[in-house]
Short mmCIF file of C-alpha atoms in Angstrom, two decimals:
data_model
loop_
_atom_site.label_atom_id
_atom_site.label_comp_id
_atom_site.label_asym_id
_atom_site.label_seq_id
_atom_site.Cartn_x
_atom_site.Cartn_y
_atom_site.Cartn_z
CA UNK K 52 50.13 -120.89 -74.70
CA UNK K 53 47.28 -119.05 -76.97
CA UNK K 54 46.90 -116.71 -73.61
CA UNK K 55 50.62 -116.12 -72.85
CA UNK K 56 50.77 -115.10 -76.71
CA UNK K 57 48.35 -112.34 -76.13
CA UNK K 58 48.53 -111.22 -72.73
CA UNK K 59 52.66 -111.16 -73.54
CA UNK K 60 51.75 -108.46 -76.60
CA UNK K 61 49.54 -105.98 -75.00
CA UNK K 62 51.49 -106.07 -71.16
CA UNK K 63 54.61 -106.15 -72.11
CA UNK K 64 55.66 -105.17 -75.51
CA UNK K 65 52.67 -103.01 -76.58
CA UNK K 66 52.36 -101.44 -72.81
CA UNK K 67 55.66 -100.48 -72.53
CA UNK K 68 56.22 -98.01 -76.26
CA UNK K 69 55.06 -94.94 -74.82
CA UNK K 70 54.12 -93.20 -77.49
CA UNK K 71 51.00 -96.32 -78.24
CA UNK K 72 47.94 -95.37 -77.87
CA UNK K 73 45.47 -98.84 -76.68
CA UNK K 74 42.14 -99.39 -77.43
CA UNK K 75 41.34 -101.71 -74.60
CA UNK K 76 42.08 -100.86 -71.16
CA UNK K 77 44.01 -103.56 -68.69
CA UNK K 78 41.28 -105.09 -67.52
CA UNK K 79 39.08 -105.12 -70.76
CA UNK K 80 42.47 -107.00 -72.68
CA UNK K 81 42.00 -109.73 -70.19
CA UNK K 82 37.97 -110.01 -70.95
CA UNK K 83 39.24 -110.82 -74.80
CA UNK K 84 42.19 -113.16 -73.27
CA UNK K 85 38.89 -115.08 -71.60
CA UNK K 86 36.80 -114.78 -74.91
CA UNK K 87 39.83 -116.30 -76.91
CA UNK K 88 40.59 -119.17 -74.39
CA UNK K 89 36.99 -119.98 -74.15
CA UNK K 90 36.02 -120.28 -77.43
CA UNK K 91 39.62 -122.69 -78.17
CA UNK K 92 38.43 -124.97 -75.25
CA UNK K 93 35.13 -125.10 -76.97
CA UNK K 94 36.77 -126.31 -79.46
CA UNK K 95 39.27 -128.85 -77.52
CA UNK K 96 36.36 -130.20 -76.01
CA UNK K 97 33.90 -130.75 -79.08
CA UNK K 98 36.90 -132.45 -80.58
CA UNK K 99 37.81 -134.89 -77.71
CA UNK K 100 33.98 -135.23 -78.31
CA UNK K 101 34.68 -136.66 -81.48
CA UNK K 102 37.61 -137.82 -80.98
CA UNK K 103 36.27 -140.65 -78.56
CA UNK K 104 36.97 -143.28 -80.70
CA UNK K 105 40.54 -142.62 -81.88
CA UNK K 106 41.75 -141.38 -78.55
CA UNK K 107 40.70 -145.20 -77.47
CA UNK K 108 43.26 -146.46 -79.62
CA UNK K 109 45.93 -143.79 -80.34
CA UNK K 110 45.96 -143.17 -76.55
CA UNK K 111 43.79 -144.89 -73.71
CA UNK K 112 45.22 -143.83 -71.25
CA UNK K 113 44.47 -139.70 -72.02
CA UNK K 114 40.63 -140.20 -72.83
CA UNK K 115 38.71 -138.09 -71.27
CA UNK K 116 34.84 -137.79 -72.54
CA UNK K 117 32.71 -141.05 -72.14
CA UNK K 118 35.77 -142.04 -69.26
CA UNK K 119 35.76 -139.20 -66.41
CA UNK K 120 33.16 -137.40 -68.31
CA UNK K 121 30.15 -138.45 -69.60
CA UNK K 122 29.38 -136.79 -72.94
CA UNK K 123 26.18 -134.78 -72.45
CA UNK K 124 28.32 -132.88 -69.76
CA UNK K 125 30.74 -132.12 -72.29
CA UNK K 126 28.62 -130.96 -74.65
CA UNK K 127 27.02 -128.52 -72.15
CA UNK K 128 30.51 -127.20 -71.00
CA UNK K 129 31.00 -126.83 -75.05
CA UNK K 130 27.88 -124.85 -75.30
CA UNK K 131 28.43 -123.29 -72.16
CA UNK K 132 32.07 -121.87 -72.71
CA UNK K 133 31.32 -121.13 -76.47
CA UNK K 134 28.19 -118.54 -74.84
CA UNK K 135 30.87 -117.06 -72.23
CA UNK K 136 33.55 -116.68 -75.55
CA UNK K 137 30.66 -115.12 -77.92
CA UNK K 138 28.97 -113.01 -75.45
CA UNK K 139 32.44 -111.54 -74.13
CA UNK K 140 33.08 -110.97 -77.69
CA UNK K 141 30.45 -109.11 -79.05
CA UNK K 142 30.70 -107.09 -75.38
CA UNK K 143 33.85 -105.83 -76.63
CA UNK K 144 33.29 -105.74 -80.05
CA UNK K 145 30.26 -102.56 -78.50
CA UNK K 146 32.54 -101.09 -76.44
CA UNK K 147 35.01 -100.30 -79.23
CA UNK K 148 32.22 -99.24 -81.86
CA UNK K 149 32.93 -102.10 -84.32
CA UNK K 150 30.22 -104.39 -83.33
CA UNK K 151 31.18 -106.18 -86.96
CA UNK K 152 34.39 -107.79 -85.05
CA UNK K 153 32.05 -109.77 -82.90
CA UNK K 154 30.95 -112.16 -86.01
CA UNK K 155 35.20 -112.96 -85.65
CA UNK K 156 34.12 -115.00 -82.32
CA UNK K 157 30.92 -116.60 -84.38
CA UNK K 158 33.04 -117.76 -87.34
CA UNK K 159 35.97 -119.16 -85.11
CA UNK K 160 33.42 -121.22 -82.56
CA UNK K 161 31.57 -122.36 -85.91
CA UNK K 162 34.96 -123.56 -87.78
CA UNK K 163 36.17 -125.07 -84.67
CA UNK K 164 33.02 -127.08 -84.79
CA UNK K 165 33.12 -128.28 -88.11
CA UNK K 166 36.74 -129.27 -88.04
CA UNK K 167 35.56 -131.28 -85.24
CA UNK K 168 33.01 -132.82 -87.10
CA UNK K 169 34.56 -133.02 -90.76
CA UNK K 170 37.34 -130.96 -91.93
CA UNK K 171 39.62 -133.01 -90.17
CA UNK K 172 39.01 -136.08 -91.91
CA UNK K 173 39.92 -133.93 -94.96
CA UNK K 174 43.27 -134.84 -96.25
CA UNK K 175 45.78 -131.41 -94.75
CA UNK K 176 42.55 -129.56 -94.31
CA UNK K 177 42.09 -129.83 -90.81
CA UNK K 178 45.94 -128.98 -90.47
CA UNK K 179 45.90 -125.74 -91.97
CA UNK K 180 42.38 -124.55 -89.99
CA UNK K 181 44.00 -125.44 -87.04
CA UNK K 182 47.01 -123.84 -87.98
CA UNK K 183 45.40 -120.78 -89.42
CA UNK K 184 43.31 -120.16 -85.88
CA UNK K 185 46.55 -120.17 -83.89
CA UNK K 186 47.73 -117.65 -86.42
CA UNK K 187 44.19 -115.88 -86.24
CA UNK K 188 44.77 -115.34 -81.88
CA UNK K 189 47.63 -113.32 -82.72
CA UNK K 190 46.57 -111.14 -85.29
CA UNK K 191 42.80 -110.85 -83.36
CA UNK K 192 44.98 -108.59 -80.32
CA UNK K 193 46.31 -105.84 -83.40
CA UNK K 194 42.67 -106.16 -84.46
CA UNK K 195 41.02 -105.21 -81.35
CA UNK K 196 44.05 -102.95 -79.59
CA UNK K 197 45.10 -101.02 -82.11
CA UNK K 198 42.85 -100.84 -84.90
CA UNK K 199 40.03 -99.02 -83.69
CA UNK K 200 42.42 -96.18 -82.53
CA UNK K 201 44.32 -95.81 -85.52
CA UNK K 202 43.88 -92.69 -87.37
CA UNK K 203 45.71 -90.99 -90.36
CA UNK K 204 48.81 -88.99 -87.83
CA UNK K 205 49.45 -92.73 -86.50
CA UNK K 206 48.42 -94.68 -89.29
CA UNK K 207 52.50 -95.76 -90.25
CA UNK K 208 53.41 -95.95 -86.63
CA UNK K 209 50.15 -98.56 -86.08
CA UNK K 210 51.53 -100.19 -89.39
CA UNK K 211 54.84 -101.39 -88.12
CA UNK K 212 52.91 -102.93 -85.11
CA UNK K 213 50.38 -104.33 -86.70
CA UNK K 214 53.74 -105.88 -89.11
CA UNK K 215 55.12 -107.14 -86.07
CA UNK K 216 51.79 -108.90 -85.48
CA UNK K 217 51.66 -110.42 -88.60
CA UNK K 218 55.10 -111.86 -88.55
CA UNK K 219 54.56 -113.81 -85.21
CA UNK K 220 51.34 -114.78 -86.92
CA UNK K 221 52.87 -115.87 -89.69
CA UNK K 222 55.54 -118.00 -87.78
CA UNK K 223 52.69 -119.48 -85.28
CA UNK K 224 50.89 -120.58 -88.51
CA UNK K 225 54.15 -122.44 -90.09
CA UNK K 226 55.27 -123.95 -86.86
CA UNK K 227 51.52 -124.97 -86.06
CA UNK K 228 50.83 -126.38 -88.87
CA UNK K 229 54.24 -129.04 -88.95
CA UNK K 230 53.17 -129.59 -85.39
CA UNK K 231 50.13 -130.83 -86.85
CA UNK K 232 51.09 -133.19 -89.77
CA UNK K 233 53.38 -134.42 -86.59
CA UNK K 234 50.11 -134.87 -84.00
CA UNK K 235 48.74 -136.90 -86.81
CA UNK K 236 52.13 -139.48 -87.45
CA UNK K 237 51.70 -139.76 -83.76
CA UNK K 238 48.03 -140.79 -83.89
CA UNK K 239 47.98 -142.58 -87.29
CA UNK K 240 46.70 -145.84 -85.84
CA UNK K 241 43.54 -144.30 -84.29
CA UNK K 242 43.11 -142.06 -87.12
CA UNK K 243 43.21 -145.10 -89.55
CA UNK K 244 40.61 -147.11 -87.48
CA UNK K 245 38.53 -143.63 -87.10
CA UNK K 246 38.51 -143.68 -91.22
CA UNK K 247 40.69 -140.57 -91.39
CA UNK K 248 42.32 -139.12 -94.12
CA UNK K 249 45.71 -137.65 -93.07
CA UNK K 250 48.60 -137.42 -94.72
CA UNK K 251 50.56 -140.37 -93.20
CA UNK K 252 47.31 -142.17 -93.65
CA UNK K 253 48.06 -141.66 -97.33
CA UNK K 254 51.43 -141.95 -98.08
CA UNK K 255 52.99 -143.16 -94.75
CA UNK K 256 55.22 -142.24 -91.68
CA UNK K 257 58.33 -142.19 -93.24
CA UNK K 258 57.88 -139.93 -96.29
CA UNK K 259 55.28 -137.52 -93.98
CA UNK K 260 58.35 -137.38 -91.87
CA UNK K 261 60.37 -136.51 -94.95
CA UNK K 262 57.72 -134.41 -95.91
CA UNK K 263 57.48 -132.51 -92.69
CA UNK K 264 61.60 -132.31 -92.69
CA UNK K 265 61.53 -130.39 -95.60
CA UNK K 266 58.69 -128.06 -94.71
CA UNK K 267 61.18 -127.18 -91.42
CA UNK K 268 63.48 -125.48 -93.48
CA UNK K 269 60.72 -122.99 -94.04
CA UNK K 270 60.55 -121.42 -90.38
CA UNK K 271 64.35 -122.04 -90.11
CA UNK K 272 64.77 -119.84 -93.33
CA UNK K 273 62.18 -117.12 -92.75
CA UNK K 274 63.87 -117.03 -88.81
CA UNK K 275 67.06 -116.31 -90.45
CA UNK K 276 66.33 -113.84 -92.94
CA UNK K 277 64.13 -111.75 -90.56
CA UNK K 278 67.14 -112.02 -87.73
CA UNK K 279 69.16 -110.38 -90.60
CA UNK K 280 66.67 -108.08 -91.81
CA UNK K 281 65.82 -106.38 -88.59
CA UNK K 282 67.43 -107.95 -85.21
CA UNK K 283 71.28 -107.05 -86.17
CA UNK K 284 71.01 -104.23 -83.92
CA UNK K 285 69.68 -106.13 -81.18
CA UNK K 286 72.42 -108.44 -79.87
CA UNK K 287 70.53 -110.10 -76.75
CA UNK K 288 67.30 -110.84 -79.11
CA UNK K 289 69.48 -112.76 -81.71
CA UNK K 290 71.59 -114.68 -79.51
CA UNK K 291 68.23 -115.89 -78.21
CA UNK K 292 66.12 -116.38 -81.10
CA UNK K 293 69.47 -118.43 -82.52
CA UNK K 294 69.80 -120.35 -79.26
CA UNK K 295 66.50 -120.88 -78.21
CA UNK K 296 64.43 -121.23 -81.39
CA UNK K 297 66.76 -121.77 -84.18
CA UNK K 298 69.24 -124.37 -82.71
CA UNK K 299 65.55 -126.58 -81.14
CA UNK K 300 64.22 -126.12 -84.91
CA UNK K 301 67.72 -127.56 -86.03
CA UNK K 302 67.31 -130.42 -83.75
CA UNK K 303 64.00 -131.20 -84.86
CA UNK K 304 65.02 -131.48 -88.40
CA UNK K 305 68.00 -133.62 -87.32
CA UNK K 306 65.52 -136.47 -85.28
CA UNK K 307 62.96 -136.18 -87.67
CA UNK K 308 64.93 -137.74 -90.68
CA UNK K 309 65.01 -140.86 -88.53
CA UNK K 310 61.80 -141.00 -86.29
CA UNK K 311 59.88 -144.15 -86.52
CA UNK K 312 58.00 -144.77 -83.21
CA UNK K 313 55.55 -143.07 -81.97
CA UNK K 314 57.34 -142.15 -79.20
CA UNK K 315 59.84 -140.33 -81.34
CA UNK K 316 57.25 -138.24 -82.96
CA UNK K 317 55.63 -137.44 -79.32
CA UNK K 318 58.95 -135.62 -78.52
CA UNK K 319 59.27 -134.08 -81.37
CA UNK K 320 55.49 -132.41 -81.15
CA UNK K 321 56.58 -131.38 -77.45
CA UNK K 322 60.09 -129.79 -78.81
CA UNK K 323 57.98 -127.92 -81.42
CA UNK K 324 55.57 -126.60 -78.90
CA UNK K 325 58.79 -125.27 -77.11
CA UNK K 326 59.87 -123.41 -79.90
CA UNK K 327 56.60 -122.02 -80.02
CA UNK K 328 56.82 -120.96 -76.43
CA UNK K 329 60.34 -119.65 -76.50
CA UNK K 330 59.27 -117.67 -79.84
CA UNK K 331 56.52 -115.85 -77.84
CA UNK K 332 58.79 -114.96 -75.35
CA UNK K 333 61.03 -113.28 -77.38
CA UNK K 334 58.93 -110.41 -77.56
CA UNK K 335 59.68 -109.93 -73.67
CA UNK K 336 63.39 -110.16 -74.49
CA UNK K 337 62.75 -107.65 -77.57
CA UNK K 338 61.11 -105.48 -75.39
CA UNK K 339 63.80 -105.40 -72.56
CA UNK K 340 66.47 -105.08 -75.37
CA UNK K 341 64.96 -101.97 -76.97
CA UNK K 342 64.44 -100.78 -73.14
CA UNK K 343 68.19 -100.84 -72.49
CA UNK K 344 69.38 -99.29 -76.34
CA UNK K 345 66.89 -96.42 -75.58
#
């Protein structure tokens, strides 16, 4: 999903305005698609690392480390894929002249890590770090594609882009992070036995779900106003963001009023990480859209 994000922005939206001028090549985007992916599996697998103990009970039958793989293998692929992610980075971060971005890759392996290890047990904490990296893959493309080509005669044209950027970021981060608080309804028994501290840990499924109903009105309102604020003019791209990512978020708000079992709240984290997918590919039916009104 982090990949399609990324490779979706530079191949088909950024790839195809013909007056945008790219800092990385083709082949060179992909190298930072590999960095990105790396370092988040790093990260996946340091946390099923720690995770060994509340996987056992929140779900058995999905444990990986210390079942089909013993743990000092895991921590070598977790070294291993965090060198590949790091080194690709500061390759990159050279061969655009801002060796300064690749600290970016140090900071995200090295929060990754300690989420891992502590920040998750922190009451919403862990949520919003997670949330905040998915957030961080989006804005990391305008960061390394346009920004080191952006000069004062394109500086309002790399602006609007780097806008664009931001919103997806910004919607990635809101959706991500109610994913989350969902994740942990869903795995409240392991995380209780683990001596977590998440949120329906503290105050319980049913007002977390209330909680997390209430936050879904955010991304359903900023959706809205930004469909009226700038996708009027595009007819295709609002029937699809309406059909596809605002009538799913509407069904999400109507189920999770009532969830209770933990297999309600396991459909409800898959039907959020559709919406995520169907948001990213609106910027293929965007780009298609402003293809055909040109």
């Amino acid at each position: 999903m982090l990949a399609l994000m990324q490779l979706v922005f530079h191949f088909v939206f950024f790839k195809n305005q013909s007056d945008l001028l790219l800092a990385l090549s083709d082949w060179q985007f992909v190298l930072l698609v590999v960095a990105t992916v790396c370092i988040a599996a790093a990260g996946y697998v340091i946390n099923n690392i720690m995770d060994q103990e509340t996987d056992s009970v929140a779900k058995p039958n999905e444990v990986v480390v210390g079942k089909h793989l013993s743990e000092s293998l895991a921590y070598n692929l977790y070294i291993g894929l965090n060198i590949v992610g790091v080194g690709i980075g500061f390759y990159l971060s050279n061969l655009i002249g801002k060796p300064m971005f690749s600290s970016v890759f140090i900071i995200v392996a090295a929060t990754l890590y300690l989420y891992a290890t502590s920040f998750k047990q922190t009451l919403l904490i862990g949520n919003i770090i997670v949330a905040l990296l998915l957030g961080l893959s989006v804005i990391i493309v305008g960061v390394f594609d346009l920004f080191p080509v952006t000069f004062d005669e394109n500086r309002i044209q790399m602006a609007v882009y780097f806008s664009i950027l931001t919103d997806y970021a910004l919607f990635a981060f809101v959706l991500n992070f109610i994913r989350e608080i969902v994740k942990d309804i869903e795995d409240m028994d392991g995380d209780y036995n683990a001596g977590m501290n998440t949120l329906p840990i503290v105050l319980g499924k049913e007002r977390t779900a209330k909680i997390v109903f209430f936050l879904t009105l955010v991304p359903i309102a900023l959706l809205l106003l930004y469909i009226n604020k700038n996708l009027l003019t595009l007819e295709w791209v609002m029937y699809y963001l309406l059909l596809f990512v605002t009538a799913p978020l509407l069904y999400f708000l109507i189920k999770i009023w009532s969830a209770k079992t933990k297999k309600d709240f396991n459909h409800l984290s898959l039907i959020l990480k559709l919406v995520l997918l169907f948001g990213i590919l609106s910027i293929v039916v965007i780009t298609v859209n402003m293809k055909l009104n040109a």
